[in-house]
Amino acid sequence: MSSSVEAQRQALLAAALAVRAKAHAPYSKFAVGAAVLDEHGHIHAGCNVENAAYPQGWCAEASALAVMVAGGGARVLAVAVCAQSTTPVTPCGGCRQKLREFAAADCPVWVADGAGVLVASFTLGELLPHSFGPEHLPLATPP
Ligand code: THU
């Protein structure tokens, strides 16, 4: 891995770790932080936001993507997720699909523990093989 990719990885992991501390997870007590790197080189971070009406809560990855879109990003070049568990915490199925909207199959998904230490690396294609995406809707016209 080149030093610049390593630097980006460390920056993404640090952003995911920092935002995890802001998670609103009073019900599960399971705090998650996520960060995405966009095509401009900007990092966008988000945490999970739970709700007393349980199904209305959302994941850290969804938060990070919303921040990215609001910030002018349109492509996800890398992802970091930070959470504490006995095994690496990968994005849930729904978030894999949400990431798929903006990321290519070779997009790295770096998973860190609760201390922000890398514990696993995947590509989005590994996590969501044979996926459905925007190119399957050739008739869709951009706004
Ligand atoms: N959660 C995330 O934020 N991201 C994931 O990838 C897995 C799960 C959140 C949702 C919920 O607030 C809590 O973790 C427990 O499922």
Tab-separated table of C-alpha atoms and ligand atoms in Angstrom:
chain	number	residue	atom	x	y	z
A	1	MET	CA	0.000	0.000	0.000
A	2	SER	CA	1.365	3.448	-0.930
A	3	SER	CA	2.051	5.961	1.794
A	4	SER	CA	-0.719	8.249	0.517
A	5	VAL	CA	-3.292	5.456	0.690
A	6	GLU	CA	-2.030	4.592	4.132
A	7	ALA	CA	-2.404	8.241	5.171
A	8	GLN	CA	-5.954	8.336	3.789
A	9	ARG	CA	-6.765	5.140	5.623
A	10	GLN	CA	-5.475	6.503	8.892
A	11	ALA	CA	-7.410	9.741	8.396
A	12	LEU	CA	-10.627	7.843	7.655
A	13	LEU	CA	-10.176	5.582	10.667
A	14	ALA	CA	-9.517	8.589	12.890
A	15	ALA	CA	-12.651	10.336	11.606
A	16	ALA	CA	-14.761	7.222	12.213
A	17	LEU	CA	-13.328	6.857	15.709
A	18	ALA	CA	-13.973	10.505	16.575
A	19	VAL	CA	-17.555	10.569	15.338
A	20	ARG	CA	-18.365	7.284	17.079
A	21	ALA	CA	-18.170	9.194	20.351
A	22	LYS	CA	-21.192	11.200	19.209
A	23	ALA	CA	-23.424	8.213	18.476
A	24	HIS	CA	-26.986	8.441	19.754
A	25	ALA	CA	-27.417	4.825	20.799
A	26	PRO	CA	-29.320	4.829	24.104
A	27	TYR	CA	-31.225	1.644	23.248
A	28	SER	CA	-28.624	-0.726	21.840
A	29	LYS	CA	-25.677	0.956	23.579
A	30	PHE	CA	-23.835	-0.004	20.410
A	31	ALA	CA	-22.024	3.066	19.142
A	32	VAL	CA	-20.840	3.104	15.540
A	33	GLY	CA	-18.834	5.661	13.621
A	34	ALA	CA	-18.371	5.703	9.862
A	35	ALA	CA	-16.386	7.865	7.488
A	36	VAL	CA	-16.293	8.061	3.711
A	37	LEU	CA	-13.693	9.580	1.407
A	38	ASP	CA	-15.205	11.403	-1.559
A	39	GLU	CA	-13.877	12.152	-5.034
A	40	HIS	CA	-12.619	15.568	-3.896
A	41	GLY	CA	-10.477	14.051	-1.192
A	42	HIS	CA	-12.858	15.192	1.519
A	43	ILE	CA	-13.776	13.013	4.469
A	44	HIS	CA	-17.360	12.892	5.732
A	45	ALA	CA	-18.242	11.238	9.009
A	46	GLY	CA	-21.445	10.111	10.682
A	47	CYS	CA	-22.693	8.077	13.630
A	48	ASN	CA	-25.717	5.913	14.284
A	49	VAL	CA	-28.806	7.758	15.444
A	50	GLU	CA	-31.339	5.602	17.248
A	51	ASN	CA	-34.934	6.467	18.037
A	52	ALA	CA	-37.445	5.558	20.738
A	53	ALA	CA	-39.536	4.238	17.865
A	54	TYR	CA	-36.842	1.669	17.163
A	55	PRO	CA	-37.214	1.169	13.393
A	56	GLN	CA	-36.786	4.905	12.837
A	57	GLY	CA	-33.146	4.817	13.855
A	58	TRP	CA	-30.412	4.721	11.261
A	59	CYS	CA	-26.842	3.540	10.858
A	60	ALA	CA	-23.574	5.409	10.977
A	61	GLU	CA	-22.898	4.682	7.308
A	62	ALA	CA	-26.191	6.275	6.305
A	63	SER	CA	-25.300	9.361	8.325
A	64	ALA	CA	-21.885	9.609	6.682
A	65	LEU	CA	-23.407	9.308	3.216
A	66	ALA	CA	-25.952	12.021	3.960
A	67	VAL	CA	-23.178	14.328	5.117
A	68	MET	CA	-21.205	13.550	1.958
A	69	VAL	CA	-24.087	14.325	-0.380
A	70	ALA	CA	-24.923	17.520	1.477
A	71	GLY	CA	-21.252	18.470	1.220
A	72	GLY	CA	-21.122	18.055	-2.538
A	73	GLY	CA	-19.607	14.591	-2.772
A	74	ALA	CA	-20.952	12.175	-5.342
A	75	ARG	CA	-18.528	9.249	-5.217
A	76	VAL	CA	-17.250	7.146	-2.335
A	77	LEU	CA	-13.639	6.092	-2.791
A	78	ALA	CA	-13.107	4.463	0.598
A	79	VAL	CA	-15.065	3.664	3.748
A	80	ALA	CA	-14.114	3.228	7.389
A	81	VAL	CA	-16.342	1.790	10.105
A	82	CYS	CA	-15.504	1.881	13.800
A	83	ALA	CA	-17.288	-0.158	16.480
A	84	GLN	CA	-16.457	-2.505	19.320
A	85	SER	CA	-17.438	-6.160	19.070
A	86	THR	CA	-15.939	-9.616	19.310
A	87	THR	CA	-15.728	-9.806	15.530
A	88	PRO	CA	-15.245	-7.032	12.943
A	89	VAL	CA	-18.326	-4.854	12.461
A	90	THR	CA	-19.043	-4.630	8.759
A	91	PRO	CA	-21.810	-2.461	7.298
A	92	CYS	CA	-25.269	-4.022	7.581
A	93	GLY	CA	-26.958	-5.265	4.446
A	94	GLY	CA	-28.958	-2.105	3.930
A	95	CYS	CA	-25.882	0.065	4.297
A	96	ARG	CA	-23.958	-2.075	1.840
A	97	GLN	CA	-26.626	-1.199	-0.685
A	98	LYS	CA	-26.572	2.461	0.313
A	99	LEU	CA	-22.802	2.539	-0.188
A	100	ARG	CA	-23.232	0.752	-3.521
A	101	GLU	CA	-25.080	3.776	-4.859
A	102	PHE	CA	-21.872	5.816	-4.664
A	103	ALA	CA	-19.026	3.299	-4.622
A	104	ALA	CA	-17.432	0.847	-7.030
A	105	ALA	CA	-16.942	-2.841	-6.302
A	106	ASP	CA	-13.261	-2.278	-5.551
A	107	CYS	CA	-13.971	0.400	-2.946
A	108	PRO	CA	-12.134	-0.513	0.257
A	109	VAL	CA	-14.142	-0.930	3.448
A	110	TRP	CA	-11.824	-0.662	6.430
A	111	VAL	CA	-13.130	-1.923	9.749
A	112	ALA	CA	-11.729	-0.767	13.058
A	113	ASP	CA	-12.404	-1.756	16.646
A	114	GLY	CA	-13.552	0.603	19.364
A	115	ALA	CA	-10.061	2.008	19.703
A	116	GLY	CA	-9.871	2.836	16.013
A	117	VAL	CA	-7.426	0.021	15.285
A	118	LEU	CA	-7.870	-1.670	11.914
A	119	VAL	CA	-9.135	-5.229	12.363
A	120	ALA	CA	-10.361	-6.175	8.868
A	121	SER	CA	-10.374	-4.966	5.270
A	122	PHE	CA	-12.830	-5.795	2.536
A	123	THR	CA	-13.959	-4.447	-0.771
A	124	LEU	CA	-17.571	-3.437	-1.235
A	125	GLY	CA	-17.791	-6.086	-3.944
A	126	GLU	CA	-16.807	-8.743	-1.436
A	127	LEU	CA	-19.468	-7.556	0.976
A	128	LEU	CA	-22.172	-7.131	-1.671
A	129	PRO	CA	-21.461	-9.423	-4.628
A	130	HIS	CA	-23.591	-9.489	-7.780
A	131	SER	CA	-25.218	-6.297	-6.631
A	132	PHE	CA	-27.879	-4.081	-8.127
A	133	GLY	CA	-26.916	-0.512	-8.854
A	134	PRO	CA	-27.598	2.654	-10.829
A	135	GLU	CA	-26.313	1.189	-14.089
A	136	HIS	CA	-29.217	-1.246	-14.036
A	137	LEU	CA	-31.534	1.707	-14.578
A	138	PRO	CA	-30.339	3.000	-17.957
A	139	LEU	CA	-33.568	4.865	-18.549
A	140	ALA	CA	-33.259	6.870	-15.374
A	141	THR	CA	-32.470	10.473	-16.165
A	142	PRO	CA	-30.498	12.641	-13.816
A	143	PRO	CA	-32.312	15.680	-12.457
B	1	THU	N1	-25.221	-0.049	13.198
B	1	THU	C1	-24.530	0.854	12.437
B	1	THU	O1	-24.607	2.065	12.660
B	1	THU	N2	-23.787	0.385	11.422
B	1	THU	C2	-23.569	-0.913	11.153
B	1	THU	O2	-22.850	-1.234	10.212
B	1	THU	C3	-24.174	-1.945	11.995
B	1	THU	C4	-25.190	-1.466	12.969
B	1	THU	C5	-26.016	0.445	14.308
B	1	THU	C6	-27.515	0.378	14.150
B	1	THU	C7	-27.974	0.391	15.588
B	1	THU	O3	-28.056	1.740	16.017
B	1	THU	C8	-26.861	-0.300	16.331
B	1	THU	O4	-25.732	-0.283	15.477
B	1	THU	C9	-27.161	-1.734	16.731
B	1	THU	O5	-27.588	-2.459	15.629
